[in-house]
Short mmCIF file of C-alpha atoms in Angstrom, two decimals:
data_model
loop_
_atom_site.label_atom_id
_atom_site.label_comp_id
_atom_site.label_asym_id
_atom_site.label_seq_id
_atom_site.Cartn_x
_atom_site.Cartn_y
_atom_site.Cartn_z
CA MET A 1 -0.06 0.02 -0.01
CA LYS A 2 2.89 2.36 0.55
CA THR A 3 4.00 2.05 -3.07
CA PHE A 4 0.45 2.69 -4.15
CA GLN A 5 0.20 5.86 -1.99
CA ARG A 6 3.47 7.17 -3.28
CA ASN A 7 2.56 6.63 -6.93
CA LEU A 8 -0.95 8.05 -6.38
CA LEU A 9 0.37 11.24 -4.89
CA VAL A 10 3.12 11.65 -7.48
CA ALA A 11 0.64 11.27 -10.28
CA ALA A 12 -1.66 13.89 -8.70
CA MET A 13 1.09 16.46 -8.23
CA ALA A 14 2.49 15.91 -11.70
CA ALA A 15 -1.05 16.31 -13.27
CA VAL A 16 -1.57 19.54 -11.38
CA LEU A 17 1.84 21.03 -12.32
CA ALA A 18 1.33 20.10 -15.93
CA ALA A 19 -2.06 21.85 -16.13
CA PRO A 20 -2.62 23.75 -19.46
CA ALA A 21 -3.44 27.47 -19.43
CA TRP A 22 -7.02 26.85 -20.65
CA ALA A 23 -8.03 24.69 -17.74
CA ASP A 24 -10.96 25.52 -15.42
CA ALA A 25 -11.39 24.87 -11.67
CA PRO A 26 -13.83 22.41 -10.13
CA GLY A 27 -16.40 23.13 -7.49
CA GLY A 28 -14.41 20.88 -5.09
CA ALA A 29 -13.23 17.29 -4.92
CA ALA A 30 -15.87 16.26 -2.41
CA ALA A 31 -18.67 17.93 -4.35
CA GLY A 32 -17.44 16.70 -7.76
CA GLY A 33 -19.10 19.71 -9.33
CA THR A 34 -17.74 22.19 -11.90
CA SER A 35 -17.80 25.90 -12.23
CA ARG A 36 -16.79 28.49 -14.93
CA ALA A 37 -13.78 29.75 -12.94
CA ALA A 38 -10.47 30.87 -14.39
CA PRO A 39 -8.06 28.31 -16.00
CA VAL A 40 -5.67 28.21 -12.99
CA GLN A 41 -6.33 29.66 -9.58
CA LEU A 42 -4.21 30.39 -6.44
CA LEU A 43 -6.17 29.51 -3.30
CA TRP A 44 -5.29 30.54 0.18
CA ASN A 45 -6.50 30.41 3.81
CA ALA A 46 -4.61 32.20 6.61
CA ARG A 47 -5.66 31.71 10.22
CA LEU A 48 -4.34 33.53 13.26
CA ARG A 49 -5.44 32.11 16.52
CA ASP A 50 -4.83 32.71 20.27
CA GLU A 51 -5.99 29.68 22.31
CA SER A 52 -5.71 29.57 26.17
CA VAL A 53 -6.52 26.56 28.24
CA ASP A 54 -7.04 26.42 32.04
CA ASP A 55 -7.08 22.75 33.06
CA ALA A 56 -7.42 21.78 36.73
CA ALA A 57 -5.22 18.81 36.09
CA PHE A 58 -2.14 21.00 35.41
CA ALA A 59 -0.29 23.49 37.55
CA ARG A 60 0.32 25.70 34.50
CA ASN A 61 -2.11 27.15 32.05
CA ALA A 62 -1.46 26.69 28.28
CA ARG A 63 -1.46 29.36 25.67
CA ALA A 64 -0.86 28.98 21.90
CA ASP A 65 -0.46 31.78 19.46
CA THR A 66 -0.39 30.16 16.07
CA LEU A 67 -0.53 31.19 12.41
CA ARG A 68 -1.57 28.73 9.75
CA LEU A 69 -1.29 29.31 5.98
CA ARG A 70 -2.76 26.96 3.53
CA LEU A 71 -1.76 27.65 -0.04
CA GLY A 72 -2.90 25.77 -3.22
CA VAL A 73 -3.03 25.83 -6.94
CA GLN A 74 -6.22 24.50 -8.56
CA ALA A 75 -6.70 24.04 -12.28
CA ARG A 76 -8.83 22.43 -15.00
CA PHE A 77 -7.10 20.45 -17.70
CA SER A 78 -10.14 19.99 -19.79
CA GLU A 79 -13.88 19.94 -19.51
CA ALA A 80 -13.55 16.64 -17.63
CA TRP A 81 -10.33 16.82 -15.73
CA SER A 82 -9.12 19.00 -12.92
CA GLY A 83 -6.74 18.90 -10.05
CA LEU A 84 -5.35 20.55 -6.86
CA LEU A 85 -1.98 20.77 -5.16
CA GLU A 86 -2.07 22.34 -1.74
CA GLY A 87 0.32 22.65 1.18
CA ALA A 88 -0.09 23.90 4.75
CA GLY A 89 2.28 25.32 7.33
CA THR A 90 1.87 26.49 10.89
CA ALA A 91 4.13 28.81 12.94
CA SER A 92 3.84 29.42 16.65
CA ALA A 93 4.94 32.18 18.99
CA GLY A 94 6.12 30.67 22.22
CA ASN A 95 6.09 27.12 23.41
CA ASN A 96 3.82 27.21 26.51
CA TYR A 97 1.55 24.35 25.41
CA ASN A 98 1.71 20.70 24.54
CA SER A 99 1.28 20.47 20.81
CA GLY A 100 1.82 16.66 20.67
CA ALA A 101 5.12 17.39 18.90
CA ASN A 102 7.04 19.72 21.21
CA ARG A 103 7.27 17.39 24.24
CA GLN A 104 5.96 20.20 26.60
CA THR A 105 3.93 17.75 28.67
CA ARG A 106 3.85 20.02 31.70
CA TYR A 107 1.18 22.10 29.90
CA PRO A 108 -2.27 21.21 28.82
CA GLY A 109 -2.63 20.02 25.14
CA ILE A 110 -3.40 22.23 22.24
CA THR A 111 -3.07 20.16 19.10
CA ASP A 112 -1.77 22.89 16.73
CA PRO A 113 2.04 21.97 16.28
CA ARG A 114 4.35 24.04 14.15
CA GLY A 115 5.61 22.58 10.92
CA GLY A 116 4.51 21.96 7.36
CA GLU A 117 2.85 19.29 5.27
CA LEU A 118 1.35 18.40 1.95
CA ASN A 119 -2.35 18.90 2.60
CA GLN A 120 -4.05 17.81 -0.58
CA ALA A 121 -2.97 16.53 -3.95
CA TRP A 122 -5.71 15.11 -6.17
CA VAL A 123 -6.95 14.65 -9.72
CA HIS A 124 -10.66 14.76 -10.39
CA PHE A 125 -12.72 13.49 -13.33
CA GLN A 126 -16.29 14.70 -14.01
CA GLY A 127 -18.24 12.95 -16.82
CA GLY A 128 -21.94 13.68 -16.81
CA GLU A 129 -23.47 12.44 -13.57
CA PHE A 130 -20.28 10.60 -12.44
CA GLY A 131 -17.29 11.96 -10.65
CA ALA A 132 -14.10 10.47 -9.31
CA THR A 133 -11.27 11.94 -7.22
CA VAL A 134 -7.93 10.12 -6.78
CA GLY A 135 -5.23 11.34 -4.30
CA ARG A 136 -4.95 13.05 -0.95
CA GLN A 137 -8.14 14.83 -0.35
CA GLU A 138 -10.70 16.16 2.17
CA LEU A 139 -13.79 14.10 2.83
CA LEU A 140 -16.91 15.58 4.47
CA LEU A 141 -19.95 13.24 4.74
CA ASP A 142 -23.22 14.53 6.06
CA ASN A 143 -22.64 16.49 9.27
CA GLN A 144 -19.14 15.01 9.67
CA ARG A 145 -20.29 12.91 12.73
CA TRP A 146 -18.55 9.84 11.13
CA VAL A 147 -16.25 11.18 8.48
CA GLY A 148 -14.74 14.74 8.23
CA ASN A 149 -11.76 16.91 7.93
CA VAL A 150 -11.50 18.24 11.50
CA GLY A 151 -11.25 21.71 10.07
CA TRP A 152 -11.11 23.38 13.38
CA ARG A 153 -7.50 22.52 14.05
CA GLN A 154 -4.70 24.26 12.16
CA PHE A 155 -3.62 21.04 10.39
CA GLU A 156 -6.72 19.36 8.98
CA GLN A 157 -7.50 15.65 8.48
CA THR A 158 -7.09 14.39 4.86
CA TYR A 159 -7.20 10.99 3.26
CA ASP A 160 -5.24 9.02 0.61
CA GLY A 161 -7.73 7.13 -1.55
CA VAL A 162 -10.40 7.17 -4.22
CA ALA A 163 -13.78 8.89 -3.89
CA LEU A 164 -16.62 8.27 -6.33
CA LYS A 165 -19.87 10.20 -6.70
CA TRP A 166 -22.86 9.33 -8.94
CA LYS A 167 -26.16 11.09 -9.30
CA PRO A 168 -28.47 8.59 -10.97
CA ALA A 169 -31.41 10.99 -10.62
CA ALA A 170 -31.86 14.66 -9.56
CA ASP A 171 -32.83 13.79 -6.01
CA TRP A 172 -30.35 10.83 -5.47
CA THR A 173 -26.66 11.01 -4.68
CA ILE A 174 -24.42 7.94 -4.12
CA ASN A 175 -20.96 8.50 -2.60
CA TYR A 176 -18.32 5.67 -2.27
CA ALA A 177 -14.79 6.07 -1.03
CA TRP A 178 -11.89 3.60 -0.51
CA LEU A 179 -9.24 5.00 1.94
CA ASP A 180 -5.67 3.78 2.11
CA ARG A 181 -4.39 6.18 4.70
CA VAL A 182 -5.51 9.05 7.06
CA HIS A 183 -3.28 12.00 7.83
CA ARG A 184 -4.33 13.39 11.26
CA VAL A 185 -4.38 16.79 12.77
CA SER A 186 -1.40 16.13 15.06
CA GLY A 187 0.88 16.84 12.03
CA PRO A 188 3.86 14.99 10.50
CA ASP A 189 6.05 15.54 13.56
CA ALA A 190 3.97 14.27 16.36
CA VAL A 191 5.91 12.33 18.96
CA ASN A 192 3.35 9.43 18.71
CA PRO A 193 3.59 8.09 15.05
CA LEU A 194 0.05 6.87 15.34
CA ALA A 195 -1.03 10.52 15.84
CA ARG A 196 0.62 11.51 12.47
CA GLU A 197 -1.09 9.00 10.14
CA ARG A 198 -2.57 5.56 10.03
CA LYS A 199 -2.74 2.85 7.39
CA LEU A 200 -6.32 1.94 6.48
CA ASP A 201 -8.40 -0.28 4.26
CA THR A 202 -11.68 1.47 4.67
CA HIS A 203 -14.78 1.42 2.53
CA LEU A 204 -17.41 4.22 2.87
CA LEU A 205 -20.79 4.08 1.23
CA ASN A 206 -23.35 6.93 1.61
CA VAL A 207 -26.65 7.07 -0.25
CA ALA A 208 -28.87 10.23 -0.01
CA ARG A 209 -32.20 11.30 -1.27
CA VAL A 210 -33.42 14.87 -1.08
CA HIS A 211 -37.08 15.54 -1.60
CA GLY A 212 -38.44 18.96 -0.94
CA ALA A 213 -37.54 20.04 2.64
CA GLN A 214 -36.51 16.46 3.68
CA THR A 215 -33.36 14.40 3.28
CA TRP A 216 -32.93 10.70 3.85
CA VAL A 217 -29.49 9.12 4.16
CA GLY A 218 -28.41 5.48 4.50
CA TYR A 219 -24.80 4.55 5.08
CA ALA A 220 -22.38 1.77 5.63
CA TYR A 221 -18.89 2.61 6.92
CA LEU A 222 -16.48 -0.31 6.98
CA HIS A 223 -13.34 0.95 8.69
CA GLU A 224 -10.24 -1.16 9.06
CA ASP A 225 -7.43 0.44 10.92
CA ARG A 226 -4.30 -1.60 10.10
CA ASP A 227 -2.19 0.22 12.66
CA VAL A 228 -4.63 0.19 15.59
CA PRO A 229 -6.82 -2.94 15.18
CA THR A 230 -9.08 -2.04 18.13
CA ALA A 231 -10.24 0.99 16.12
CA SER A 232 -11.64 -1.19 13.30
CA THR A 233 -15.43 -0.93 13.18
CA ALA A 234 -18.42 -1.59 10.98
CA THR A 235 -21.21 0.96 11.24
CA TYR A 236 -24.51 0.95 9.50
CA GLY A 237 -27.09 3.65 9.94
CA VAL A 238 -29.95 5.93 8.71
CA ARG A 239 -30.43 9.63 8.94
CA TRP A 240 -33.48 11.78 8.44
CA LEU A 241 -33.42 15.60 8.17
CA GLY A 242 -36.15 18.28 7.53
CA ASN A 243 -37.30 21.67 8.11
CA TYR A 244 -40.31 23.92 7.35
CA VAL A 245 -38.72 27.20 8.12
CA ALA A 246 -40.32 30.07 6.08
CA GLN A 247 -39.46 33.76 6.45
CA GLY A 248 -37.38 32.99 9.51
CA ASN A 249 -39.98 30.96 11.38
CA GLY A 250 -40.88 27.21 11.63
CA PRO A 251 -39.84 23.72 12.77
CA GLY A 252 -36.92 21.47 11.90
CA TRP A 253 -35.57 18.14 12.97
CA ALA A 254 -32.70 15.68 12.71
CA ALA A 255 -33.00 11.99 13.69
CA GLU A 256 -30.45 9.29 13.18
CA TYR A 257 -29.81 5.73 14.25
CA ALA A 258 -26.79 3.46 13.74
CA ARG A 259 -25.45 0.17 14.84
CA GLN A 260 -21.70 -0.41 15.28
CA SER A 261 -19.69 -3.63 15.80
CA ASP A 262 -16.16 -4.87 15.61
CA TYR A 263 -14.75 -5.37 12.08
CA ARG A 264 -11.95 -7.29 10.34
CA ASN A 265 -8.70 -7.21 12.50
CA ASN A 266 -10.42 -6.01 15.74
CA PRO A 267 -9.68 -8.49 18.52
CA ALA A 268 -12.78 -7.42 20.41
CA SER A 269 -16.36 -8.55 20.00
CA TYR A 270 -19.09 -5.94 20.68
CA ARG A 271 -22.11 -4.21 19.56
CA ALA A 272 -23.15 -0.68 20.31
CA ASN A 273 -26.10 1.61 19.37
CA TYR A 274 -25.98 5.30 18.27
CA TRP A 275 -28.91 7.62 18.11
CA LEU A 276 -29.54 11.30 17.71
CA LEU A 277 -32.85 13.13 18.28
CA GLU A 278 -32.72 16.92 17.64
CA PRO A 279 -35.98 18.84 17.19
CA SER A 280 -35.58 22.57 16.47
CA TRP A 281 -37.64 25.68 16.12
CA THR A 282 -36.77 28.97 14.51
CA VAL A 283 -38.39 32.31 15.44
CA ARG A 284 -37.41 35.47 13.82
CA GLY A 285 -34.21 33.90 12.57
CA ILE A 286 -33.16 32.56 16.05
CA THR A 287 -32.97 28.74 16.14
CA ALA A 288 -33.45 26.70 19.33
CA ARG A 289 -32.28 23.09 19.37
CA LEU A 290 -33.05 20.47 21.97
CA GLY A 291 -30.85 17.42 21.46
CA TRP A 292 -30.13 13.96 22.76
CA GLU A 293 -27.09 12.16 21.31
CA HIS A 294 -26.36 8.60 22.52
CA LEU A 295 -23.14 6.73 21.96
CA GLY A 296 -23.55 3.27 23.49
CA GLY A 297 -21.10 1.56 25.86
CA ASP A 298 -21.11 -1.33 28.16
CA GLY A 299 -18.26 -0.49 30.53
CA VAL A 300 -15.71 -2.42 28.45
CA HIS A 301 -16.32 -1.28 24.85
CA ALA A 302 -18.06 1.75 23.43
CA LEU A 303 -19.09 3.11 20.08
CA GLN A 304 -16.21 5.23 18.43
CA THR A 305 -16.05 7.68 15.54
CA PRO A 306 -12.35 7.87 14.77
CA LEU A 307 -12.63 9.61 11.44
CA ALA A 308 -15.18 12.27 12.65
CA THR A 309 -14.73 16.02 13.05
CA LEU A 310 -15.00 15.52 16.73
CA HIS A 311 -14.70 19.12 17.89
CA ALA A 312 -18.18 19.82 16.48
CA PHE A 313 -19.86 17.32 18.85
CA ASN A 314 -20.26 16.72 22.57
CA GLY A 315 -19.01 20.24 23.53
CA TRP A 316 -16.16 22.38 22.30
CA ASP A 317 -13.89 21.61 25.20
CA ASP A 318 -13.05 18.22 23.59
CA GLN A 319 -13.52 16.13 26.67
CA PHE A 320 -14.95 13.22 24.62
CA LEU A 321 -12.72 12.91 21.62
CA ALA A 322 -12.68 9.17 22.50
CA THR A 323 -16.03 7.78 23.91
CA PRO A 324 -15.45 6.48 27.48
CA ALA A 325 -16.02 2.77 27.93
CA GLY A 326 -19.31 3.44 29.67
CA GLY A 327 -20.67 5.26 26.62
CA LEU A 328 -21.99 8.74 26.42
CA ASP A 329 -25.42 10.45 26.70
CA ASP A 330 -25.18 14.10 25.64
CA ARG A 331 -28.35 16.02 26.33
CA TYR A 332 -28.18 19.62 25.18
CA LEU A 333 -29.94 22.88 24.53
CA ALA A 334 -28.54 25.27 21.83
CA LEU A 335 -29.55 28.74 20.69
CA GLY A 336 -28.09 30.60 17.68
CA GLY A 337 -28.69 33.15 15.06
CA LYS A 338 -27.87 36.73 13.94
CA PHE A 339 -28.43 40.05 15.74
CA ALA A 340 -31.32 42.18 14.79
CA GLY A 341 -30.73 45.47 13.05
CA GLY A 342 -28.93 46.78 10.00
CA GLY A 343 -25.45 47.26 8.68
CA LEU A 344 -22.60 45.19 9.96
CA VAL A 345 -24.46 44.13 13.14
CA LYS A 346 -26.91 41.93 11.17
CA GLN A 347 -23.85 39.90 10.04
CA PHE A 348 -22.81 38.95 13.60
CA LYS A 349 -23.49 35.29 14.22
CA TRP A 350 -23.80 33.97 17.79
CA ASN A 351 -24.29 30.55 19.43
CA VAL A 352 -24.83 29.43 23.03
CA ALA A 353 -25.13 25.82 24.13
CA TYR A 354 -25.43 23.90 27.51
CA HIS A 355 -24.57 20.15 27.59
CA ASP A 356 -25.34 17.60 30.26
CA PHE A 357 -23.09 14.60 30.03
CA HIS A 358 -24.01 11.14 31.44
CA ALA A 359 -22.66 7.61 30.94
CA ASP A 360 -24.69 5.03 29.12
CA THR A 361 -23.52 2.58 31.85
CA GLY A 362 -22.83 4.43 35.02
CA GLY A 363 -23.35 7.94 36.47
CA ARG A 364 -22.97 11.58 35.46
CA TYR A 365 -19.79 12.81 33.74
CA GLY A 366 -20.22 16.63 33.95
CA SER A 367 -21.66 19.67 32.15
CA GLU A 368 -20.50 22.27 29.74
CA TRP A 369 -21.30 25.83 28.53
CA ASP A 370 -20.26 26.84 25.10
CA ALA A 371 -20.52 30.26 23.40
CA SER A 372 -19.21 31.92 20.24
CA LEU A 373 -19.52 35.19 18.27
CA GLY A 374 -18.45 35.47 14.72
CA PHE A 375 -18.38 38.51 12.45
CA PRO A 376 -16.84 39.70 9.14
CA LEU A 377 -14.22 42.44 9.02
CA GLY A 378 -14.32 42.87 5.23
CA GLY A 379 -11.97 41.85 2.49
CA GLY A 380 -12.55 38.17 3.12
CA VAL A 381 -11.43 38.45 6.82
CA HIS A 382 -13.63 36.94 9.54
CA ALA A 383 -13.25 37.23 13.32
CA LEU A 384 -14.27 34.76 16.00
CA VAL A 385 -14.54 34.75 19.77
CA LYS A 386 -15.23 31.42 21.36
CA LEU A 387 -15.50 29.95 24.87
CA ALA A 388 -15.91 26.45 26.29
CA ASP A 389 -16.26 25.78 30.02
CA TYR A 390 -16.42 22.13 31.29
CA ARG A 391 -17.32 21.28 34.83
CA ALA A 392 -16.40 17.75 35.88
CA ASP A 393 -18.69 15.47 37.94
CA GLY A 394 -17.07 12.03 37.72
CA PHE A 395 -15.13 12.34 34.47
CA GLY A 396 -12.10 14.41 33.62
CA HIS A 397 -11.20 17.82 35.34
CA ASN A 398 -12.62 21.26 35.30
CA ASP A 399 -11.41 22.98 32.11
CA THR A 400 -11.81 26.37 30.44
CA LYS A 401 -10.87 27.23 26.87
CA ILE A 402 -10.88 30.59 25.17
CA TRP A 403 -10.21 31.29 21.49
CA LEU A 404 -9.59 34.57 19.64
CA GLN A 405 -9.29 34.14 15.87
CA LEU A 406 -8.83 35.96 12.60
CA GLU A 407 -9.28 34.02 9.30
CA TRP A 408 -8.71 35.28 5.76
CA SER A 409 -9.59 33.24 2.67
CA GLY A 410 -9.42 34.07 -0.95
CA LYS A 411 -8.52 33.08 -4.50
CA ARG A 412 -6.82 34.76 -7.42
CA ASP A 413 -6.65 33.86 -11.14
CA LEU A 414 -3.31 33.00 -12.57
#
């Protein structure tokens, strides 16, 4: 598989660098769409972040001031072929945090190590209703509960493999991907090599139908981790979404059920259930969500989501990046929307959430408050202020995290 991976990436990079001047850029590897963009484009994303952590388990607080630059060249070779070559680098001011690569274990962890890496290198084919992407790429399926790019961290999670997309009808979409390797957010210099990347033999199938205001999804995720056999799982599930929001008012919902078991090289034998119930209501553009997410566990084994964008679930403090053996019940209330008024104020986005965490088998874990405020500064620059406060009651330690962030994205024709 290592030879396959090397050849696959070399082919992707060579194809991008050899792009003719008349090429056009695709809508994205995951989307498989096309757009009438310039022949060759330079893409960039710069993110400056200050993150501070006050963890009761450590005598010292952590603080990371990091700057991430992601730079790529995207091109169309013909009406059917396109490609992307993209690198990422992170610099940090100071070393008062444990990045996973700097050996500063006396500080709490902030997984934003300094360094550089090849982020994406893919070739994409689009022929009618069928698309295929080969190479190192992002994958974002549904809400990223099972498969995502962990975009919150400075280094994102990408995959070496093949992704196929077919639309047999206007309201049907079939996605299939085979993954050979996952490159993780700890970066290429992490002390633990398993935190850098893992060898896989993973098959992902996701079938979706959109009809009016409703979406139905069925999926089968057969994940074999060749480096960590206990992470190999087979997950089958269904998802149902809908909303009847009109003129800023109305109901919505999300419901999902999945069953997970051991798979292939996993030495364990277990079964675990997953479900999500999330009714919502929007009034004057402000949405309230009442949620119950259940990740089953029996005290020995628990349902896991190793390829997910985990920061987006079960609180922003990241207490539950791995599901405890006793499982997890996350019952939450969230409010979010935009401020009323005109001008710049109406572009301010805010969110507030409260989580109550319990074990599936056992007692209470703790609770958490989350809050964020995001707003544009013009010229493609966005600002974000974000807070997470976890109070332990049987699991982990009291922990508070604060983020201040500026992000600038753009593209330029070449």
